[in-house]
Amino acid sequence: MEMNENSRRSFLKQIGAASALALTAANAEALPSSAIPPQAQQASPAPGQSSQAATRPARMAWWHQAKFGMFIHWGLYSVIGQHEWAKEVEGIPIPQYELLAKQFNPKPNAAREWARLAKRAGQKYMVMTTKHHEGFCHWDTTLTDYCAPKQGPGRDLVREFVDAARAEGLRVGFYYSLMDWHHPDGAICKTDEAARRRFVDYTHGLIRELMTNYGKIDVLWYDVSWPLTAAGWESERMNQMVFELQPDIIVNNRNGLEGDFATPEQRIQAADAGRAWETCMTLNDSWGFNRFDDAWKTPKTIVGNLATCARGGGNYLLNIGPEPDGSIPKESVTVLEAVGRWLETNGKAIYETERSSLEASVNANYTRRGNTFYIHQQFWPGHTPAAEATGFFKPEAVIAIGGLKPKALAARLLKTGQSIPFTQDEFTFRLTELPLEAPDQPATVIEVECDGEPIIDHEAMRALWPRYRVGVS
Ligand code: GLC
């Protein structure tokens, strides 16, 4: 699958802030085994893990159909508006940073706006940062005063989020950063067992509150496990508690365990067949609000990425970074609304699809459901001067696919329902008599029904097609 490189990501990598997976691996030997309680040291899967595997297909069914979710990064860093890593990247001392907690004063029910936008965008679930690396808790916790009800907001922002998502019929997800730049034991827990004990109790306690006080939660999205290993976090016990409290929940893989799904970040990469995966990605280059980051992706890029995820059987979790008052940057609104309009017509080519091995090209992406495949034409062919020399491109605006294996039975434009004439031989499948202008933006989708599972292998015929002689007369 194609890779989507992101400069911010490589920057964070350079400064040692790589993904939770990398951090976990790098710190795998960091905690002395004497500091790890015996029940957390077992190598074979704990009893909880096998029962989680047994219930996985049922727990994940809605998520596989959902395909598209909204990620929300919002916290004290939004007040600064210079990326969610500002504290560490700019070296802001904790007493200075804490002052932001009083100034963080969002408008009431900002989450309603997010949920309405998610709905318009065709997103089926929302995942909000309940606590990011900065350590500030958005909910009413008894375990710290560094939380929204006791600081500037004066109310429970997690409650508002949950109510807003449910009001729009969207599934609810909690992002939770294990790494904590604020808690006194957040770093020393790596080498000091008493600190680790306190910090792990604190962490499990916070997660317990989140899993207890807000009704049914659909996703728990752990992040960065620095500085402990899964054993140090007692992640088996953590997940067991989560599943006891929320039997239908799904959890990701960033607490050092496999969890229910993999989380490639800022790139699209399918996991091995049988393993669920979700690409999370920013709309510009920052997760948290970044006033000066103008590297916005276009609707074309987002629609293309969504199709690429669907092609590989994965989900796409796309981020917004609301301003400190909770408003959504207008550029994000514009892009998401355009994607939503496209999905109104073309949702079938995304939501109802399954993993495929169709080979995409620069001009077109493909998704599949059963024996039907969808051509997502990103760059419409229009008129080519080559039509004057060869009949291949006549009548004008021909979409041709080399190496389509099964026989096509019918083709139609999703935008208009209009059926499209085509020809097919062993080398090429040609859709003809297409309009000169692209009927839909940012991609036009054509549904093609076949007599077997669609396979597109452009290269397969390279050695097979008849070659006549050297040169052209
Ligand atoms: C990285 C970043 C973090 C962001 C997360 C989203 O781990 O450190 O800021 O929340 O990715 O996946």
Short mmCIF file of C-alpha atoms and ligand atoms in Angstrom, two decimals:
data_model
loop_
_atom_site.label_atom_id
_atom_site.label_comp_id
_atom_site.label_asym_id
_atom_site.label_seq_id
_atom_site.Cartn_x
_atom_site.Cartn_y
_atom_site.Cartn_z
CA MET A 1 0.00 0.00 0.00
CA GLU A 2 1.18 3.48 -0.58
CA MET A 3 2.91 5.49 2.10
CA ASN A 4 1.96 9.01 3.05
CA GLU A 5 5.06 10.70 4.46
CA ASN A 6 4.59 13.47 6.92
CA SER A 7 7.25 15.97 7.77
CA ARG A 8 5.95 16.67 11.28
CA ARG A 9 6.10 13.01 12.08
CA SER A 10 9.70 12.66 10.97
CA PHE A 11 10.55 15.77 12.96
CA LEU A 12 9.02 14.25 16.08
CA LYS A 13 10.91 11.06 15.35
CA GLN A 14 14.18 12.96 15.14
CA ILE A 15 13.60 14.52 18.52
CA GLY A 16 12.83 11.12 19.99
CA ALA A 17 9.07 11.34 20.13
CA ALA A 18 8.28 8.40 17.93
CA SER A 19 5.10 6.37 18.14
CA ALA A 20 4.08 4.39 21.15
CA LEU A 21 5.12 1.23 19.37
CA ALA A 22 8.63 2.48 18.78
CA LEU A 23 8.85 3.80 22.31
CA THR A 24 7.67 0.49 23.71
CA ALA A 25 10.26 -1.38 21.72
CA ALA A 26 13.02 1.05 22.67
CA ASN A 27 12.16 0.74 26.31
CA ALA A 28 11.52 -2.96 26.35
CA GLU A 29 14.50 -3.61 28.61
CA ALA A 30 14.24 -0.41 30.58
CA LEU A 31 12.36 -1.57 33.66
CA PRO A 32 14.31 -3.88 36.01
CA SER A 33 12.39 -7.13 36.29
CA SER A 34 12.46 -6.80 40.08
CA ALA A 35 10.20 -3.79 39.61
CA ILE A 36 7.60 -5.83 37.74
CA PRO A 37 4.98 -7.70 39.73
CA PRO A 38 5.01 -11.45 39.06
CA GLN A 39 1.52 -11.54 37.56
CA ALA A 40 2.58 -8.99 34.94
CA GLN A 41 5.66 -10.97 33.87
CA GLN A 42 3.94 -13.93 32.27
CA ALA A 43 4.89 -14.39 28.63
CA SER A 44 1.97 -16.55 27.47
CA PRO A 45 -1.35 -14.81 26.77
CA ALA A 46 -3.23 -14.05 29.95
CA PRO A 47 -6.70 -15.64 30.28
CA GLY A 48 -8.30 -12.30 29.42
CA GLN A 49 -6.55 -12.14 26.04
CA SER A 50 -8.06 -15.33 24.67
CA SER A 51 -11.58 -14.34 25.70
CA GLN A 52 -10.95 -10.95 24.05
CA ALA A 53 -9.98 -12.78 20.85
CA ALA A 54 -13.10 -14.91 21.00
CA THR A 55 -15.43 -11.90 21.23
CA ARG A 56 -13.43 -9.76 18.77
CA PRO A 57 -15.44 -10.37 15.57
CA ALA A 58 -18.70 -9.44 17.30
CA ARG A 59 -17.19 -6.45 19.11
CA MET A 60 -15.61 -5.10 15.93
CA ALA A 61 -18.44 -5.64 13.45
CA TRP A 62 -19.77 -2.04 13.66
CA TRP A 63 -16.25 -0.63 13.39
CA HIS A 64 -15.44 -2.50 10.17
CA GLN A 65 -18.58 -1.06 8.60
CA ALA A 66 -17.93 2.42 9.97
CA LYS A 67 -14.67 2.93 8.02
CA PHE A 68 -14.41 6.65 8.79
CA GLY A 69 -14.03 8.34 12.18
CA MET A 70 -13.24 11.77 13.63
CA PHE A 71 -10.24 12.20 15.92
CA ILE A 72 -10.27 15.27 18.17
CA HIS A 73 -7.14 16.69 19.80
CA TRP A 74 -8.08 19.35 22.29
CA GLY A 75 -6.38 20.47 25.48
CA LEU A 76 -4.41 23.22 27.18
CA TYR A 77 -2.02 23.16 24.21
CA SER A 78 -4.93 24.49 22.12
CA VAL A 79 -4.66 27.76 24.09
CA ILE A 80 -1.07 28.15 22.87
CA GLY A 81 -2.07 27.10 19.36
CA GLN A 82 1.35 25.83 18.35
CA HIS A 83 0.94 22.05 18.19
CA GLU A 84 0.14 19.65 21.02
CA TRP A 85 3.81 18.98 21.78
CA ALA A 86 4.48 22.68 22.60
CA LYS A 87 5.24 21.95 26.25
CA GLU A 88 8.12 19.65 25.45
CA VAL A 89 9.24 21.10 22.13
CA GLU A 90 9.39 24.64 23.53
CA GLY A 91 10.54 23.53 27.02
CA ILE A 92 7.71 25.23 28.94
CA PRO A 93 8.16 24.72 32.72
CA ILE A 94 5.22 23.05 34.48
CA PRO A 95 4.28 26.07 36.69
CA GLN A 96 4.07 28.21 33.52
CA TYR A 97 2.12 25.57 31.64
CA GLU A 98 -0.32 25.07 34.52
CA LEU A 99 -1.42 28.70 34.18
CA LEU A 100 -3.10 27.72 30.93
CA ALA A 101 -5.56 25.56 32.86
CA LYS A 102 -7.24 28.68 34.26
CA GLN A 103 -7.32 30.33 30.87
CA PHE A 104 -8.84 27.36 29.07
CA ASN A 105 -12.47 28.41 28.92
CA PRO A 106 -14.34 26.77 26.05
CA LYS A 107 -17.82 27.76 24.98
CA PRO A 108 -20.58 25.47 26.30
CA ASN A 109 -21.21 22.29 24.37
CA ALA A 110 -18.56 22.91 21.73
CA ALA A 111 -18.63 19.17 21.13
CA ARG A 112 -22.09 19.51 19.57
CA GLU A 113 -20.49 21.37 16.67
CA TRP A 114 -17.90 18.62 16.26
CA ALA A 115 -20.53 15.88 16.33
CA ARG A 116 -22.73 17.67 13.79
CA LEU A 117 -19.74 18.14 11.52
CA ALA A 118 -18.71 14.50 11.90
CA LYS A 119 -22.21 13.47 10.92
CA ARG A 120 -22.21 15.76 7.86
CA ALA A 121 -18.77 14.43 6.91
CA GLY A 122 -20.02 10.83 6.91
CA GLN A 123 -17.93 9.86 9.94
CA LYS A 124 -19.45 7.16 12.13
CA TYR A 125 -17.45 7.48 15.33
CA MET A 126 -15.51 10.07 17.30
CA VAL A 127 -12.40 9.68 19.44
CA MET A 128 -11.52 12.58 21.75
CA THR A 129 -8.38 13.16 23.81
CA THR A 130 -9.56 12.73 27.39
CA LYS A 131 -5.97 13.28 28.60
CA HIS A 132 -3.07 14.03 26.29
CA HIS A 133 0.63 13.93 27.18
CA GLU A 134 0.24 17.23 29.08
CA GLY A 135 -1.66 15.32 31.81
CA PHE A 136 -4.74 17.57 31.96
CA CYS A 137 -7.93 15.52 32.44
CA HIS A 138 -11.05 16.70 30.63
CA TRP A 139 -13.41 14.90 33.00
CA ASP A 140 -14.60 15.01 36.56
CA THR A 141 -11.94 12.94 38.30
CA THR A 142 -11.43 12.44 42.01
CA LEU A 143 -7.75 11.65 41.44
CA THR A 144 -6.36 15.08 40.51
CA ASP A 145 -7.36 18.74 40.58
CA TYR A 146 -5.69 19.16 37.20
CA CYS A 147 -8.99 18.58 35.45
CA ALA A 148 -11.61 20.57 33.55
CA PRO A 149 -14.31 20.82 36.27
CA LYS A 150 -11.79 22.23 38.77
CA GLN A 151 -10.01 24.56 36.35
CA GLY A 152 -11.01 27.12 33.70
CA PRO A 153 -13.83 25.16 32.03
CA GLY A 154 -15.61 24.51 35.38
CA ARG A 155 -17.42 21.52 33.89
CA ASP A 156 -16.97 17.98 32.60
CA LEU A 157 -15.89 18.16 28.96
CA VAL A 158 -15.91 14.39 28.52
CA ARG A 159 -19.58 14.32 29.51
CA GLU A 160 -20.34 17.02 26.93
CA PHE A 161 -18.43 15.07 24.28
CA VAL A 162 -20.19 11.79 25.04
CA ASP A 163 -23.64 13.44 25.01
CA ALA A 164 -22.87 15.24 21.75
CA ALA A 165 -21.69 12.11 19.93
CA ARG A 166 -24.69 10.10 21.12
CA ALA A 167 -27.09 12.87 20.09
CA GLU A 168 -25.87 12.41 16.50
CA GLY A 169 -25.97 8.61 16.70
CA LEU A 170 -22.17 8.35 16.57
CA ARG A 171 -20.03 5.82 18.39
CA VAL A 172 -17.91 7.15 21.27
CA GLY A 173 -14.16 6.72 21.65
CA PHE A 174 -11.75 7.88 24.35
CA TYR A 175 -8.11 8.64 23.56
CA TYR A 176 -5.94 8.29 26.66
CA SER A 177 -2.22 9.07 26.81
CA LEU A 178 -0.34 6.82 29.23
CA MET A 179 2.67 9.13 29.00
CA ASP A 180 2.10 12.03 31.39
CA TRP A 181 4.38 15.11 31.43
CA HIS A 182 2.67 16.54 34.52
CA HIS A 183 2.32 13.80 37.13
CA PRO A 184 5.24 13.79 39.61
CA ASP A 185 5.80 10.04 39.06
CA GLY A 186 5.34 10.21 35.27
CA ALA A 187 9.06 9.83 34.50
CA ILE A 188 10.66 8.51 37.65
CA CYS A 189 8.33 5.50 37.58
CA LYS A 190 10.79 3.97 35.16
CA THR A 191 13.46 3.47 37.85
CA ASP A 192 11.67 3.85 41.18
CA GLU A 193 9.31 1.01 42.10
CA ALA A 194 7.34 2.99 44.69
CA ALA A 195 6.74 5.72 42.10
CA ARG A 196 5.75 3.13 39.50
CA ARG A 197 3.25 1.60 41.92
CA ARG A 198 1.68 5.01 42.63
CA PHE A 199 1.63 6.04 38.98
CA VAL A 200 0.18 2.75 37.72
CA ASP A 201 -2.52 2.91 40.42
CA TYR A 202 -3.27 6.49 39.35
CA THR A 203 -3.41 5.49 35.66
CA HIS A 204 -5.64 2.47 36.23
CA GLY A 205 -7.81 4.62 38.50
CA LEU A 206 -8.29 7.28 35.81
CA ILE A 207 -9.12 4.67 33.19
CA ARG A 208 -11.54 3.03 35.62
CA GLU A 209 -13.38 6.36 36.01
CA LEU A 210 -13.60 6.79 32.25
CA MET A 211 -14.90 3.27 31.81
CA THR A 212 -17.42 3.61 34.65
CA ASN A 213 -18.99 7.04 34.60
CA TYR A 214 -20.03 7.67 30.97
CA GLY A 215 -22.22 4.75 29.96
CA LYS A 216 -21.29 2.56 27.03
CA ILE A 217 -17.94 3.47 25.47
CA ASP A 218 -17.11 1.99 22.08
CA VAL A 219 -13.36 2.58 21.66
CA LEU A 220 -10.45 3.00 24.05
CA TRP A 221 -7.54 4.52 22.18
CA TYR A 222 -4.35 4.34 24.26
CA ASP A 223 -1.36 6.43 23.27
CA VAL A 224 2.36 6.67 24.04
CA SER A 225 3.44 4.18 26.68
CA TRP A 226 6.74 5.90 27.58
CA PRO A 227 8.47 5.23 29.95
CA LEU A 228 7.16 1.80 30.90
CA THR A 229 6.72 -1.53 29.15
CA ALA A 230 3.42 -3.41 29.02
CA ALA A 231 4.61 -5.31 32.07
CA GLY A 232 5.41 -2.08 33.90
CA TRP A 233 1.99 -0.61 33.09
CA GLU A 234 0.36 -3.89 34.04
CA SER A 235 -1.40 -3.64 30.73
CA GLU A 236 -2.93 -7.14 30.88
CA ARG A 237 -4.65 -6.20 34.12
CA MET A 238 -5.52 -2.77 32.65
CA ASN A 239 -7.28 -4.34 29.65
CA GLN A 240 -8.98 -6.92 31.82
CA MET A 241 -10.46 -4.15 33.96
CA VAL A 242 -11.55 -2.32 30.80
CA PHE A 243 -13.31 -5.39 29.39
CA GLU A 244 -14.97 -6.14 32.71
CA LEU A 245 -16.42 -2.64 32.79
CA GLN A 246 -17.11 -2.40 29.05
CA PRO A 247 -17.58 -5.88 27.59
CA ASP A 248 -18.31 -4.63 24.05
CA ILE A 249 -15.47 -2.11 23.79
CA ILE A 250 -12.56 -2.32 21.35
CA VAL A 251 -9.05 -1.24 22.35
CA ASN A 252 -6.03 -0.32 20.27
CA ASN A 253 -2.45 -1.53 20.55
CA ARG A 254 -0.65 1.36 22.19
CA ASN A 255 -0.49 0.12 25.78
CA GLY A 256 2.14 -2.38 24.70
CA LEU A 257 -0.34 -5.17 23.91
CA GLU A 258 -1.76 -6.20 20.55
CA GLY A 259 -5.27 -5.04 21.34
CA ASP A 260 -7.98 -5.30 18.72
CA PHE A 261 -6.42 -3.18 15.98
CA ALA A 262 -3.16 -1.73 14.71
CA THR A 263 -2.67 2.04 14.45
CA PRO A 264 -0.42 3.18 11.60
CA GLU A 265 0.04 6.92 12.08
CA GLN A 266 0.21 9.49 9.27
CA ARG A 267 0.62 6.71 6.72
CA ILE A 268 -1.61 4.11 5.12
CA GLN A 269 -0.34 0.63 5.61
CA ALA A 270 -2.52 -2.46 5.71
CA ALA A 271 -1.80 -4.92 8.50
CA ASP A 272 -1.53 -8.62 7.66
CA ALA A 273 -4.79 -10.19 6.52
CA GLY A 274 -6.95 -11.00 9.51
CA ARG A 275 -5.60 -8.13 11.61
CA ALA A 276 -7.76 -5.00 11.88
CA TRP A 277 -6.07 -1.63 11.33
CA GLU A 278 -6.87 2.05 11.39
CA THR A 279 -4.79 4.85 9.92
CA CYS A 280 -4.92 8.01 11.99
CA MET A 281 -4.03 11.22 10.19
CA THR A 282 -4.03 14.98 10.59
CA LEU A 283 -5.85 17.37 8.25
CA ASN A 284 -2.86 19.70 8.24
CA ASP A 285 0.42 18.62 9.89
CA SER A 286 -0.64 19.04 13.54
CA TRP A 287 -2.95 17.11 15.85
CA GLY A 288 -3.55 19.95 18.29
CA PHE A 289 -4.68 23.40 17.10
CA ASN A 290 -1.78 25.08 15.34
CA ARG A 291 -2.69 28.60 14.28
CA PHE A 292 0.13 28.84 11.72
CA ASP A 293 0.03 25.38 10.19
CA ASP A 294 -1.47 25.96 6.75
CA ALA A 295 -0.49 22.63 5.20
CA TRP A 296 -4.13 21.62 4.72
CA LYS A 297 -4.94 18.49 2.79
CA THR A 298 -7.48 18.82 0.01
CA PRO A 299 -10.81 16.96 -0.24
CA LYS A 300 -9.24 15.03 -3.13
CA THR A 301 -6.44 13.78 -0.88
CA ILE A 302 -8.85 12.83 1.90
CA VAL A 303 -11.28 11.02 -0.40
CA GLY A 304 -8.32 9.21 -1.98
CA ASN A 305 -6.93 8.23 1.43
CA LEU A 306 -10.31 7.01 2.59
CA ALA A 307 -10.57 4.81 -0.51
CA THR A 308 -7.01 3.54 -0.03
CA CYS A 309 -7.84 2.55 3.56
CA ALA A 310 -11.07 0.86 2.43
CA ARG A 311 -9.19 -0.94 -0.36
CA GLY A 312 -6.94 -2.54 2.25
CA GLY A 313 -9.81 -3.28 4.65
CA GLY A 314 -8.79 -0.55 7.10
CA ASN A 315 -10.40 2.45 8.78
CA TYR A 316 -9.48 6.13 8.52
CA LEU A 317 -9.46 8.25 11.69
CA LEU A 318 -9.13 11.84 10.59
CA ASN A 319 -8.21 14.55 13.06
CA ILE A 320 -9.52 17.99 13.88
CA GLY A 321 -7.71 20.29 16.32
CA PRO A 322 -10.34 22.66 17.71
CA GLU A 323 -9.41 26.16 18.88
CA PRO A 324 -9.34 26.77 22.66
CA ASP A 325 -13.00 27.82 22.69
CA GLY A 326 -13.87 24.60 20.86
CA SER A 327 -14.49 26.13 17.41
CA ILE A 328 -13.33 24.03 14.50
CA PRO A 329 -10.80 25.68 12.16
CA LYS A 330 -12.76 26.75 9.08
CA GLU A 331 -10.37 24.94 6.72
CA SER A 332 -11.23 21.66 8.46
CA VAL A 333 -14.94 22.37 8.12
CA THR A 334 -14.61 23.07 4.40
CA VAL A 335 -12.70 19.88 3.69
CA LEU A 336 -14.90 17.64 5.84
CA GLU A 337 -18.10 19.02 4.34
CA ALA A 338 -16.80 18.34 0.83
CA VAL A 339 -15.92 14.79 1.81
CA GLY A 340 -19.40 14.36 3.34
CA ARG A 341 -21.10 15.55 0.14
CA TRP A 342 -19.05 13.05 -1.85
CA LEU A 343 -19.95 10.23 0.54
CA GLU A 344 -23.67 10.99 0.21
CA THR A 345 -23.43 9.80 -3.39
CA ASN A 346 -20.54 7.40 -3.14
CA GLY A 347 -20.79 5.97 0.38
CA LYS A 348 -21.56 2.56 -1.07
CA ALA A 349 -18.06 2.44 -2.54
CA ILE A 350 -16.58 2.91 0.96
CA TYR A 351 -18.78 1.68 3.82
CA GLU A 352 -19.91 -1.58 2.30
CA THR A 353 -16.52 -2.65 0.98
CA GLU A 354 -14.12 -5.33 2.11
CA ARG A 355 -10.38 -5.88 1.94
CA SER A 356 -9.10 -6.37 -1.60
CA SER A 357 -5.84 -6.80 -3.44
CA LEU A 358 -6.84 -4.54 -6.34
CA GLU A 359 -3.88 -2.65 -7.72
CA ALA A 360 -4.50 1.11 -7.87
CA SER A 361 -2.96 3.55 -10.33
CA VAL A 362 -2.23 7.27 -10.16
CA ASN A 363 -5.46 8.09 -11.97
CA ALA A 364 -7.77 5.66 -10.26
CA ASN A 365 -8.24 3.93 -6.94
CA TYR A 366 -10.39 0.82 -6.47
CA THR A 367 -12.52 -0.68 -3.73
CA ARG A 368 -14.43 -3.96 -3.74
CA ARG A 369 -17.46 -5.68 -2.32
CA GLY A 370 -17.94 -9.33 -3.31
CA ASN A 371 -17.79 -9.56 -7.10
CA THR A 372 -18.36 -5.83 -7.57
CA PHE A 373 -15.60 -3.26 -7.70
CA TYR A 374 -15.64 0.51 -7.69
CA ILE A 375 -13.43 2.65 -9.87
CA HIS A 376 -12.63 5.90 -8.04
CA GLN A 377 -11.46 8.02 -10.98
CA GLN A 378 -9.45 10.88 -9.48
CA PHE A 379 -8.20 12.36 -12.73
CA TRP A 380 -10.86 12.21 -15.42
CA PRO A 381 -9.52 11.26 -18.87
CA GLY A 382 -11.38 13.77 -21.06
CA HIS A 383 -10.11 14.31 -24.56
CA THR A 384 -6.68 13.05 -25.53
CA PRO A 385 -5.06 14.13 -28.80
CA ALA A 386 -4.00 10.48 -29.07
CA ALA A 387 -7.57 9.77 -30.21
CA GLU A 388 -6.60 11.26 -33.61
CA ALA A 389 -4.03 8.53 -34.06
CA THR A 390 -5.65 5.50 -32.49
CA GLY A 391 -9.16 4.15 -32.15
CA PHE A 392 -8.34 2.91 -28.65
CA PHE A 393 -9.36 6.29 -27.22
CA LYS A 394 -12.59 6.60 -29.21
CA PRO A 395 -15.28 7.54 -28.56
CA GLU A 396 -13.75 10.29 -26.46
CA ALA A 397 -13.21 9.96 -22.70
CA VAL A 398 -12.31 6.32 -22.39
CA ILE A 399 -11.39 4.83 -19.04
CA ALA A 400 -9.31 1.72 -19.63
CA ILE A 401 -8.00 -0.79 -17.12
CA GLY A 402 -5.33 -3.29 -18.09
CA GLY A 403 -5.24 -6.68 -16.38
CA LEU A 404 -8.80 -6.98 -15.08
CA LYS A 405 -9.29 -10.71 -14.46
CA PRO A 406 -12.99 -11.62 -14.28
CA LYS A 407 -15.58 -10.80 -16.91
CA ALA A 408 -17.41 -7.52 -16.37
CA LEU A 409 -21.19 -7.82 -16.51
CA ALA A 410 -22.44 -4.26 -15.98
CA ALA A 411 -21.08 -0.79 -15.24
CA ARG A 412 -22.80 2.34 -13.98
CA LEU A 413 -21.97 5.79 -12.68
CA LEU A 414 -22.84 6.17 -9.00
CA LYS A 415 -23.47 9.89 -9.42
CA THR A 416 -26.27 9.51 -11.97
CA GLY A 417 -27.10 5.82 -12.01
CA GLN A 418 -26.46 5.93 -15.75
CA SER A 419 -25.13 2.66 -17.18
CA ILE A 420 -21.84 2.82 -19.09
CA PRO A 421 -21.06 0.80 -22.22
CA PHE A 422 -17.82 -1.15 -22.18
CA THR A 423 -15.68 -3.57 -24.13
CA GLN A 424 -13.40 -6.20 -22.68
CA ASP A 425 -10.79 -8.58 -24.04
CA GLU A 426 -8.07 -10.50 -22.24
CA PHE A 427 -5.85 -7.41 -21.99
CA THR A 428 -8.05 -4.41 -21.45
CA PHE A 429 -11.38 -3.34 -20.09
CA ARG A 430 -12.60 -0.10 -21.72
CA LEU A 431 -15.47 2.06 -20.50
CA THR A 432 -16.62 4.18 -23.40
CA GLU A 433 -19.02 7.00 -24.23
CA LEU A 434 -18.21 8.77 -20.98
CA PRO A 435 -19.00 12.46 -20.46
CA LEU A 436 -16.18 14.81 -21.38
CA GLU A 437 -16.22 16.46 -17.95
CA ALA A 438 -15.88 14.49 -14.71
CA PRO A 439 -19.45 13.89 -13.50
CA ASP A 440 -18.39 14.08 -9.84
CA GLN A 441 -15.71 15.65 -7.67
CA PRO A 442 -13.22 15.06 -6.13
CA ALA A 443 -13.49 11.56 -7.63
CA THR A 444 -16.07 9.96 -9.91
CA VAL A 445 -17.09 6.46 -8.93
CA ILE A 446 -18.12 3.77 -11.41
CA GLU A 447 -19.55 0.53 -10.11
CA VAL A 448 -18.55 -2.56 -12.08
CA GLU A 449 -20.21 -5.89 -11.48
CA CYS A 450 -18.17 -8.97 -12.47
CA ASP A 451 -18.69 -12.71 -12.72
CA GLY A 452 -15.99 -13.43 -10.12
CA GLU A 453 -13.87 -11.67 -7.51
CA PRO A 454 -12.34 -8.63 -9.21
CA ILE A 455 -8.59 -8.79 -9.58
CA ILE A 456 -6.62 -6.06 -11.29
CA ASP A 457 -3.06 -6.99 -12.10
CA HIS A 458 -1.62 -4.49 -14.57
CA GLU A 459 1.63 -6.39 -14.90
CA ALA A 460 0.17 -9.82 -15.54
CA MET A 461 -0.21 -9.34 -19.30
CA ARG A 462 3.24 -7.84 -19.88
CA ALA A 463 4.65 -11.14 -21.04
CA LEU A 464 1.46 -12.32 -22.66
CA TRP A 465 0.32 -9.83 -25.22
CA PRO A 466 1.23 -10.55 -28.82
CA ARG A 467 4.30 -8.62 -30.02
CA TYR A 468 4.50 -8.37 -33.78
CA ARG A 469 7.81 -7.05 -35.06
CA VAL A 470 10.59 -4.57 -34.33
CA GLY A 471 9.87 -0.98 -35.31
CA VAL A 472 6.84 0.87 -36.69
CA SER A 473 6.33 1.37 -40.41
C1 GLC B 1 1.58 10.72 18.42
C2 GLC B 1 1.75 12.08 19.02
C3 GLC B 1 0.52 12.63 19.60
C4 GLC B 1 -0.76 12.27 18.92
C5 GLC B 1 -0.79 10.84 18.43
C6 GLC B 1 -1.97 10.50 17.58
O1 GLC B 1 1.72 9.72 19.35
O2 GLC B 1 2.72 12.08 20.01
O3 GLC B 1 0.63 13.96 19.81
O4 GLC B 1 -1.75 12.40 19.85
O5 GLC B 1 0.35 10.55 17.76
O6 GLC B 1 -1.84 9.25 17.05
#
